[in-house]
Amino acid sequence: MNRMAEVFDNISTGIAIINDLAEVKFKNKYMDSLVKPEHLENKTLGDLFGNMFTCIYTEDRDKKCGETEFCASCPLRNSLKNVSEESQLIVFEKKFYVPKENCQRIFGINMKPLKENEILLELFQIKNEEVKERIIHYEILKKQAKKFKGQVFIDSLTGLYNRNFYEEKIEELYFTGENFKKSLSMVLIDIDNFKGLNDNFGHRAGDETLRDISEIIKECMDKKGHSVRIGGDEFALFIDGNKDTAFKVAQNILNISKEASLSIGIAERKSHDEDLKSIYVRADEALYTVKKNGKGKVAINI
């Protein structure tokens, strides 16, 4: 900590390290120059970060950080939660009352996650325009991060959802809480003789077939649920409806697919408490029945 103090005491911005409860673990000299006089006298650590300052809403009031009606919307308090939960850089502005100068100032605040539930907080006085530029830059980064996160769940070859989505999101969407009560059918699709296609005509031809089938699936699903490429030439469709609705979708896919033969198995959720593994097994049994009896058809596990 002494080495840290030496480094941060030479920085012309306020630096503090706080935990996810907003308790102060360290602050540098510049931060000392901004905080309340009573904290300067005893160098108190362990207090809530917000109580080190005179917020504009606690000025001339006998209240502390978290005690006013405005605290619920405070960007400082809300950002502490966001940066600890989402492990991201947070940039925003906040007004503080500076007792030593008897005035209000706008400060920019950067928050960065550290290890062990600690947050590095940088406080610097800047003009309002500069703060806005930083916030705009942060919003751009945030949008890029969301876009990247979305790409993690999308199969790059077909544009359908991928295995990550299947493993991380399907249970949440269809098998938790009120979602258990919804009518649901699972459709498993397998491209017949796909290995032979790759072996005889190359992986480029195989990839083209996967893309073609995926476009047919998107067309026939028409926002009826979620379509996932769960691996290789196997697809799983989660359809909001009973087995009859699922059969119509599956039959349409089969009829439109001219270049590739497909085997399809369907299972409707039997009860509100049937889990993902169980419905998958039943749909897979129907798919196996088709494979065993000539392929290129649709079977329903009753």
Short mmCIF file of C-alpha atoms in Angstrom, two decimals:
data_model
loop_
_atom_site.label_atom_id
_atom_site.label_comp_id
_atom_site.label_asym_id
_atom_site.label_seq_id
_atom_site.Cartn_x
_atom_site.Cartn_y
_atom_site.Cartn_z
CA MET A 1 0.00 0.00 0.00
CA ASN A 2 2.93 2.38 0.69
CA ARG A 3 4.22 1.83 -2.84
CA MET A 4 0.73 2.52 -4.17
CA ALA A 5 0.56 5.75 -2.17
CA GLU A 6 3.87 6.92 -3.64
CA VAL A 7 2.62 6.34 -7.16
CA PHE A 8 -0.86 7.81 -6.76
CA ASP A 9 0.22 10.82 -4.65
CA ASN A 10 2.04 12.18 -7.71
CA ILE A 11 -1.10 12.08 -9.86
CA SER A 12 -3.08 15.29 -10.32
CA THR A 13 -6.46 13.57 -10.04
CA GLY A 14 -8.26 12.15 -7.05
CA ILE A 15 -7.72 8.42 -6.67
CA ALA A 16 -9.56 6.12 -4.31
CA ILE A 17 -9.87 2.37 -4.01
CA ILE A 18 -13.23 1.24 -2.65
CA ASN A 19 -14.96 -2.08 -2.23
CA ASP A 20 -18.36 -2.99 -3.65
CA LEU A 21 -19.99 -1.63 -0.49
CA ALA A 22 -18.48 1.81 -1.26
CA GLU A 23 -16.17 1.64 1.77
CA VAL A 24 -12.93 3.54 1.19
CA LYS A 25 -9.76 1.42 1.37
CA PHE A 26 -7.29 3.97 0.02
CA LYS A 27 -7.19 7.59 -1.17
CA ASN A 28 -4.37 9.76 -2.47
CA LYS A 29 -3.37 13.31 -1.54
CA TYR A 30 -5.39 14.97 -4.28
CA MET A 31 -8.49 13.15 -3.09
CA ASP A 32 -7.74 14.39 0.43
CA SER A 33 -7.82 17.96 -0.88
CA LEU A 34 -11.39 17.47 -2.11
CA VAL A 35 -13.05 15.64 0.76
CA LYS A 36 -14.74 17.04 3.86
CA PRO A 37 -12.50 18.68 6.48
CA GLU A 38 -13.50 16.17 9.18
CA HIS A 39 -12.10 13.38 7.02
CA LEU A 40 -8.90 15.30 6.45
CA GLU A 41 -8.33 15.59 10.19
CA ASN A 42 -8.50 11.92 11.11
CA LYS A 43 -7.77 10.31 7.71
CA THR A 44 -10.77 8.07 8.23
CA LEU A 45 -10.96 5.06 5.95
CA GLY A 46 -13.79 2.57 5.85
CA ASP A 47 -16.53 5.20 5.52
CA LEU A 48 -18.91 5.22 2.57
CA PHE A 49 -17.30 7.04 -0.33
CA GLY A 50 -20.32 9.28 -0.75
CA ASN A 51 -20.00 10.51 2.85
CA MET A 52 -16.52 11.84 2.14
CA PHE A 53 -18.10 14.59 0.08
CA THR A 54 -20.84 17.15 0.51
CA CYS A 55 -23.30 16.21 -2.20
CA ILE A 56 -25.42 19.06 -3.54
CA TYR A 57 -28.42 17.29 -2.07
CA THR A 58 -26.91 16.90 1.40
CA GLU A 59 -25.55 20.46 1.51
CA ASP A 60 -26.99 22.35 4.52
CA ARG A 61 -28.96 19.25 5.51
CA ASP A 62 -28.41 16.92 8.40
CA LYS A 63 -28.30 13.92 6.08
CA LYS A 64 -25.65 11.62 4.70
CA CYS A 65 -25.09 9.69 1.50
CA GLY A 66 -28.11 7.47 0.87
CA GLU A 67 -30.52 9.33 3.15
CA THR A 68 -32.15 11.83 0.76
CA GLU A 69 -34.99 11.29 -1.69
CA PHE A 70 -32.56 11.92 -4.55
CA CYS A 71 -30.13 9.12 -3.63
CA ALA A 72 -32.00 6.44 -5.58
CA SER A 73 -31.14 8.19 -8.86
CA CYS A 74 -27.57 9.14 -7.89
CA PRO A 75 -25.15 8.17 -10.68
CA LEU A 76 -22.39 7.54 -8.15
CA ARG A 77 -24.36 5.03 -6.11
CA ASN A 78 -25.86 3.32 -9.16
CA SER A 79 -22.52 3.12 -10.95
CA LEU A 80 -20.88 1.43 -7.99
CA LYS A 81 -23.30 -1.44 -8.49
CA ASN A 82 -22.89 -1.51 -12.26
CA VAL A 83 -19.11 -1.53 -12.31
CA SER A 84 -18.90 -4.31 -9.71
CA GLU A 85 -21.56 -6.50 -11.35
CA GLU A 86 -20.68 -5.96 -15.00
CA SER A 87 -16.89 -5.47 -14.69
CA GLN A 88 -16.89 -2.52 -17.02
CA LEU A 89 -15.57 1.02 -17.20
CA ILE A 90 -18.10 3.58 -15.96
CA VAL A 91 -17.83 7.28 -16.86
CA PHE A 92 -20.22 9.95 -15.63
CA GLU A 93 -20.46 13.40 -14.05
CA LYS A 94 -21.60 14.53 -10.61
CA LYS A 95 -21.78 17.83 -8.74
CA PHE A 96 -20.11 18.10 -5.34
CA TYR A 97 -20.10 21.00 -2.89
CA VAL A 98 -16.49 21.88 -1.97
CA PRO A 99 -16.57 23.26 1.61
CA LYS A 100 -13.06 24.74 1.56
CA GLU A 101 -13.91 26.81 -1.52
CA ASN A 102 -17.57 27.42 -0.62
CA CYS A 103 -18.76 26.51 -4.12
CA GLN A 104 -20.12 23.73 -6.28
CA ARG A 105 -17.99 21.97 -8.85
CA ILE A 106 -18.69 19.42 -11.54
CA PHE A 107 -16.41 16.41 -11.42
CA GLY A 108 -15.91 13.66 -13.93
CA ILE A 109 -15.67 10.19 -12.45
CA ASN A 110 -14.07 7.07 -13.93
CA MET A 111 -14.65 3.72 -12.29
CA LYS A 112 -12.72 0.60 -13.19
CA PRO A 113 -13.11 -2.87 -11.64
CA LEU A 114 -10.17 -4.36 -9.76
CA LYS A 115 -9.74 -7.84 -8.31
CA GLU A 116 -11.44 -9.03 -5.12
CA ASN A 117 -14.55 -6.83 -5.44
CA GLU A 118 -12.55 -3.61 -5.36
CA ILE A 119 -13.03 -0.59 -7.61
CA LEU A 120 -10.48 2.00 -8.69
CA LEU A 121 -12.16 5.39 -8.75
CA GLU A 122 -10.68 8.48 -10.39
CA LEU A 123 -12.17 11.90 -9.64
CA PHE A 124 -11.19 14.93 -11.72
CA GLN A 125 -12.56 18.42 -12.16
CA ILE A 126 -13.39 19.11 -15.80
CA LYS A 127 -15.62 21.36 -17.81
CA ASN A 128 -19.12 20.18 -18.58
CA GLU A 129 -18.35 19.88 -22.30
CA GLU A 130 -15.42 17.57 -21.58
CA VAL A 131 -17.60 15.37 -19.40
CA LYS A 132 -20.16 15.07 -22.17
CA GLU A 133 -17.44 14.04 -24.61
CA ARG A 134 -16.31 11.32 -22.23
CA ILE A 135 -19.88 10.14 -21.68
CA ILE A 136 -20.52 10.03 -25.44
CA HIS A 137 -17.32 8.01 -25.87
CA TYR A 138 -18.40 5.64 -23.11
CA GLU A 139 -21.86 5.15 -24.71
CA ILE A 140 -20.15 4.22 -27.98
CA LEU A 141 -18.01 1.66 -26.14
CA LYS A 142 -21.09 0.34 -24.36
CA LYS A 143 -22.96 -0.18 -27.65
CA GLN A 144 -19.94 -1.95 -29.13
CA ALA A 145 -19.77 -4.22 -26.07
CA LYS A 146 -23.47 -5.10 -26.43
CA LYS A 147 -22.98 -5.85 -30.11
CA PHE A 148 -20.04 -8.13 -29.30
CA LYS A 149 -22.01 -9.87 -26.57
CA GLY A 150 -24.78 -10.52 -29.10
CA GLN A 151 -22.28 -12.01 -31.53
CA VAL A 152 -21.23 -14.54 -28.90
CA PHE A 153 -24.70 -16.09 -29.19
CA ILE A 154 -24.89 -16.04 -33.01
CA ASP A 155 -23.49 -18.74 -35.27
CA SER A 156 -21.22 -16.93 -37.72
CA LEU A 157 -21.90 -19.35 -40.60
CA THR A 158 -25.69 -19.54 -40.52
CA GLY A 159 -26.85 -16.47 -38.58
CA LEU A 160 -28.92 -18.69 -36.26
CA TYR A 161 -28.39 -18.85 -32.52
CA ASN A 162 -25.46 -21.07 -31.51
CA ARG A 163 -24.58 -23.66 -28.88
CA ASN A 164 -23.71 -20.94 -26.34
CA PHE A 165 -27.24 -19.57 -26.64
CA TYR A 166 -28.69 -23.07 -26.27
CA GLU A 167 -26.71 -23.74 -23.10
CA GLU A 168 -27.04 -20.31 -21.47
CA LYS A 169 -30.39 -18.86 -22.56
CA ILE A 170 -32.92 -21.56 -23.52
CA GLU A 171 -33.65 -22.68 -19.97
CA GLU A 172 -34.18 -19.06 -18.93
CA LEU A 173 -36.52 -18.42 -21.86
CA TYR A 174 -38.63 -21.58 -21.69
CA PHE A 175 -38.01 -23.50 -18.47
CA THR A 176 -38.11 -21.02 -15.58
CA GLY A 177 -40.91 -19.31 -13.67
CA GLU A 178 -44.01 -18.48 -15.68
CA ASN A 179 -42.33 -19.78 -18.84
CA PHE A 180 -43.08 -23.33 -17.67
CA LYS A 181 -46.76 -22.67 -18.25
CA LYS A 182 -46.37 -21.76 -21.91
CA SER A 183 -47.09 -24.26 -24.67
CA LEU A 184 -43.78 -25.41 -26.15
CA SER A 185 -42.59 -27.85 -28.79
CA MET A 186 -39.02 -28.77 -29.67
CA VAL A 187 -38.01 -29.70 -33.22
CA LEU A 188 -34.70 -31.41 -33.96
CA ILE A 189 -33.46 -31.33 -37.56
CA ASP A 190 -30.59 -33.35 -38.98
CA ILE A 191 -29.24 -33.15 -42.54
CA ASP A 192 -29.14 -36.66 -43.99
CA ASN A 193 -25.81 -37.98 -45.29
CA PHE A 194 -24.06 -34.70 -44.42
CA LYS A 195 -20.69 -36.37 -43.82
CA GLY A 196 -20.80 -37.87 -47.31
CA LEU A 197 -21.55 -34.43 -48.75
CA ASN A 198 -18.45 -33.00 -47.09
CA ASP A 199 -16.29 -35.96 -48.05
CA ASN A 200 -17.37 -36.00 -51.71
CA PHE A 201 -17.77 -32.31 -52.48
CA GLY A 202 -15.71 -30.54 -49.82
CA HIS A 203 -16.50 -28.41 -46.78
CA ARG A 204 -17.39 -25.41 -48.92
CA ALA A 205 -20.34 -27.34 -50.34
CA GLY A 206 -21.25 -28.45 -46.82
CA ASP A 207 -21.17 -24.87 -45.54
CA GLU A 208 -23.36 -23.72 -48.43
CA THR A 209 -25.90 -26.43 -47.58
CA LEU A 210 -25.93 -25.35 -43.92
CA ARG A 211 -26.56 -21.76 -44.96
CA ASP A 212 -29.37 -22.76 -47.35
CA ILE A 213 -31.14 -24.89 -44.73
CA SER A 214 -30.75 -22.09 -42.17
CA GLU A 215 -32.44 -19.59 -44.49
CA ILE A 216 -35.33 -22.02 -44.98
CA ILE A 217 -35.62 -22.43 -41.20
CA LYS A 218 -35.72 -18.64 -40.69
CA GLU A 219 -38.42 -18.29 -43.35
CA CYS A 220 -40.62 -21.05 -41.94
CA MET A 221 -40.19 -20.11 -38.28
CA ASP A 222 -41.41 -16.54 -38.94
CA LYS A 223 -40.88 -15.37 -35.34
CA LYS A 224 -42.63 -18.40 -33.82
CA GLY A 225 -39.75 -19.05 -31.44
CA HIS A 226 -35.97 -19.56 -31.48
CA SER A 227 -33.80 -21.42 -33.99
CA VAL A 228 -30.43 -22.82 -32.89
CA ARG A 229 -27.60 -24.57 -34.67
CA ILE A 230 -26.48 -26.75 -31.79
CA GLY A 231 -23.59 -28.36 -33.64
CA GLY A 232 -22.49 -29.67 -37.03
CA ASP A 233 -25.60 -30.35 -39.11
CA GLU A 234 -28.02 -30.50 -36.17
CA PHE A 235 -30.58 -27.78 -35.52
CA ALA A 236 -33.01 -27.28 -32.63
CA LEU A 237 -36.16 -25.19 -32.99
CA PHE A 238 -38.14 -24.03 -29.95
CA ILE A 239 -41.67 -23.25 -31.11
CA ASP A 240 -44.31 -21.41 -29.09
CA GLY A 241 -47.14 -23.84 -29.68
CA ASN A 242 -48.27 -27.46 -29.57
CA LYS A 243 -47.05 -30.41 -31.66
CA ASP A 244 -49.51 -29.59 -34.47
CA THR A 245 -48.02 -26.12 -34.87
CA ALA A 246 -44.53 -27.60 -34.78
CA PHE A 247 -45.46 -30.24 -37.35
CA LYS A 248 -46.66 -27.58 -39.81
CA VAL A 249 -43.37 -25.69 -39.44
CA ALA A 250 -41.34 -28.88 -39.83
CA GLN A 251 -43.33 -30.04 -42.87
CA ASN A 252 -42.86 -26.64 -44.54
CA ILE A 253 -39.10 -26.86 -43.98
CA LEU A 254 -39.06 -30.38 -45.41
CA ASN A 255 -41.10 -29.39 -48.49
CA ILE A 256 -39.02 -26.31 -49.30
CA SER A 257 -35.68 -28.10 -48.88
CA LYS A 258 -34.99 -29.43 -52.37
CA GLU A 259 -31.21 -29.74 -52.31
CA ALA A 260 -30.86 -31.71 -49.06
CA SER A 261 -32.80 -34.50 -47.37
CA LEU A 262 -33.77 -33.77 -43.77
CA SER A 263 -34.81 -35.98 -40.87
CA ILE A 264 -36.94 -34.24 -38.25
CA GLY A 265 -38.10 -35.22 -34.75
CA ILE A 266 -40.71 -33.36 -32.67
CA ALA A 267 -41.65 -33.44 -28.98
CA GLU A 268 -44.26 -31.31 -27.24
CA ARG A 269 -43.74 -30.44 -23.60
CA LYS A 270 -45.79 -33.00 -21.68
CA SER A 271 -46.17 -31.08 -18.44
CA HIS A 272 -45.30 -27.72 -16.91
CA ASP A 273 -42.36 -29.23 -15.02
CA GLU A 274 -40.66 -31.09 -17.89
CA ASP A 275 -37.09 -29.83 -18.22
CA LEU A 276 -34.93 -29.12 -21.28
CA LYS A 277 -32.99 -32.39 -21.10
CA SER A 278 -36.17 -34.48 -21.04
CA ILE A 279 -37.85 -32.80 -24.01
CA TYR A 280 -34.58 -33.01 -25.97
CA VAL A 281 -34.34 -36.76 -25.34
CA ARG A 282 -37.91 -37.30 -26.59
CA ALA A 283 -37.38 -35.19 -29.72
CA ASP A 284 -34.13 -37.06 -30.36
CA GLU A 285 -35.97 -40.39 -30.07
CA ALA A 286 -38.40 -39.23 -32.77
CA LEU A 287 -35.48 -38.13 -34.94
CA TYR A 288 -33.81 -41.53 -34.50
CA THR A 289 -37.04 -43.23 -35.57
CA VAL A 290 -36.98 -41.28 -38.83
CA LYS A 291 -33.31 -42.11 -39.42
CA LYS A 292 -33.98 -45.81 -38.83
CA ASN A 293 -36.97 -45.89 -41.21
CA GLY A 294 -35.63 -44.29 -44.39
CA LYS A 295 -34.85 -40.66 -43.45
CA GLY A 296 -36.33 -37.56 -45.10
CA LYS A 297 -39.49 -37.50 -42.95
CA VAL A 298 -41.02 -35.98 -39.81
CA ALA A 299 -41.87 -37.96 -36.67
CA ILE A 300 -43.63 -36.85 -33.48
CA ASN A 301 -42.93 -38.37 -30.07
CA ILE A 302 -46.42 -38.54 -28.56
#
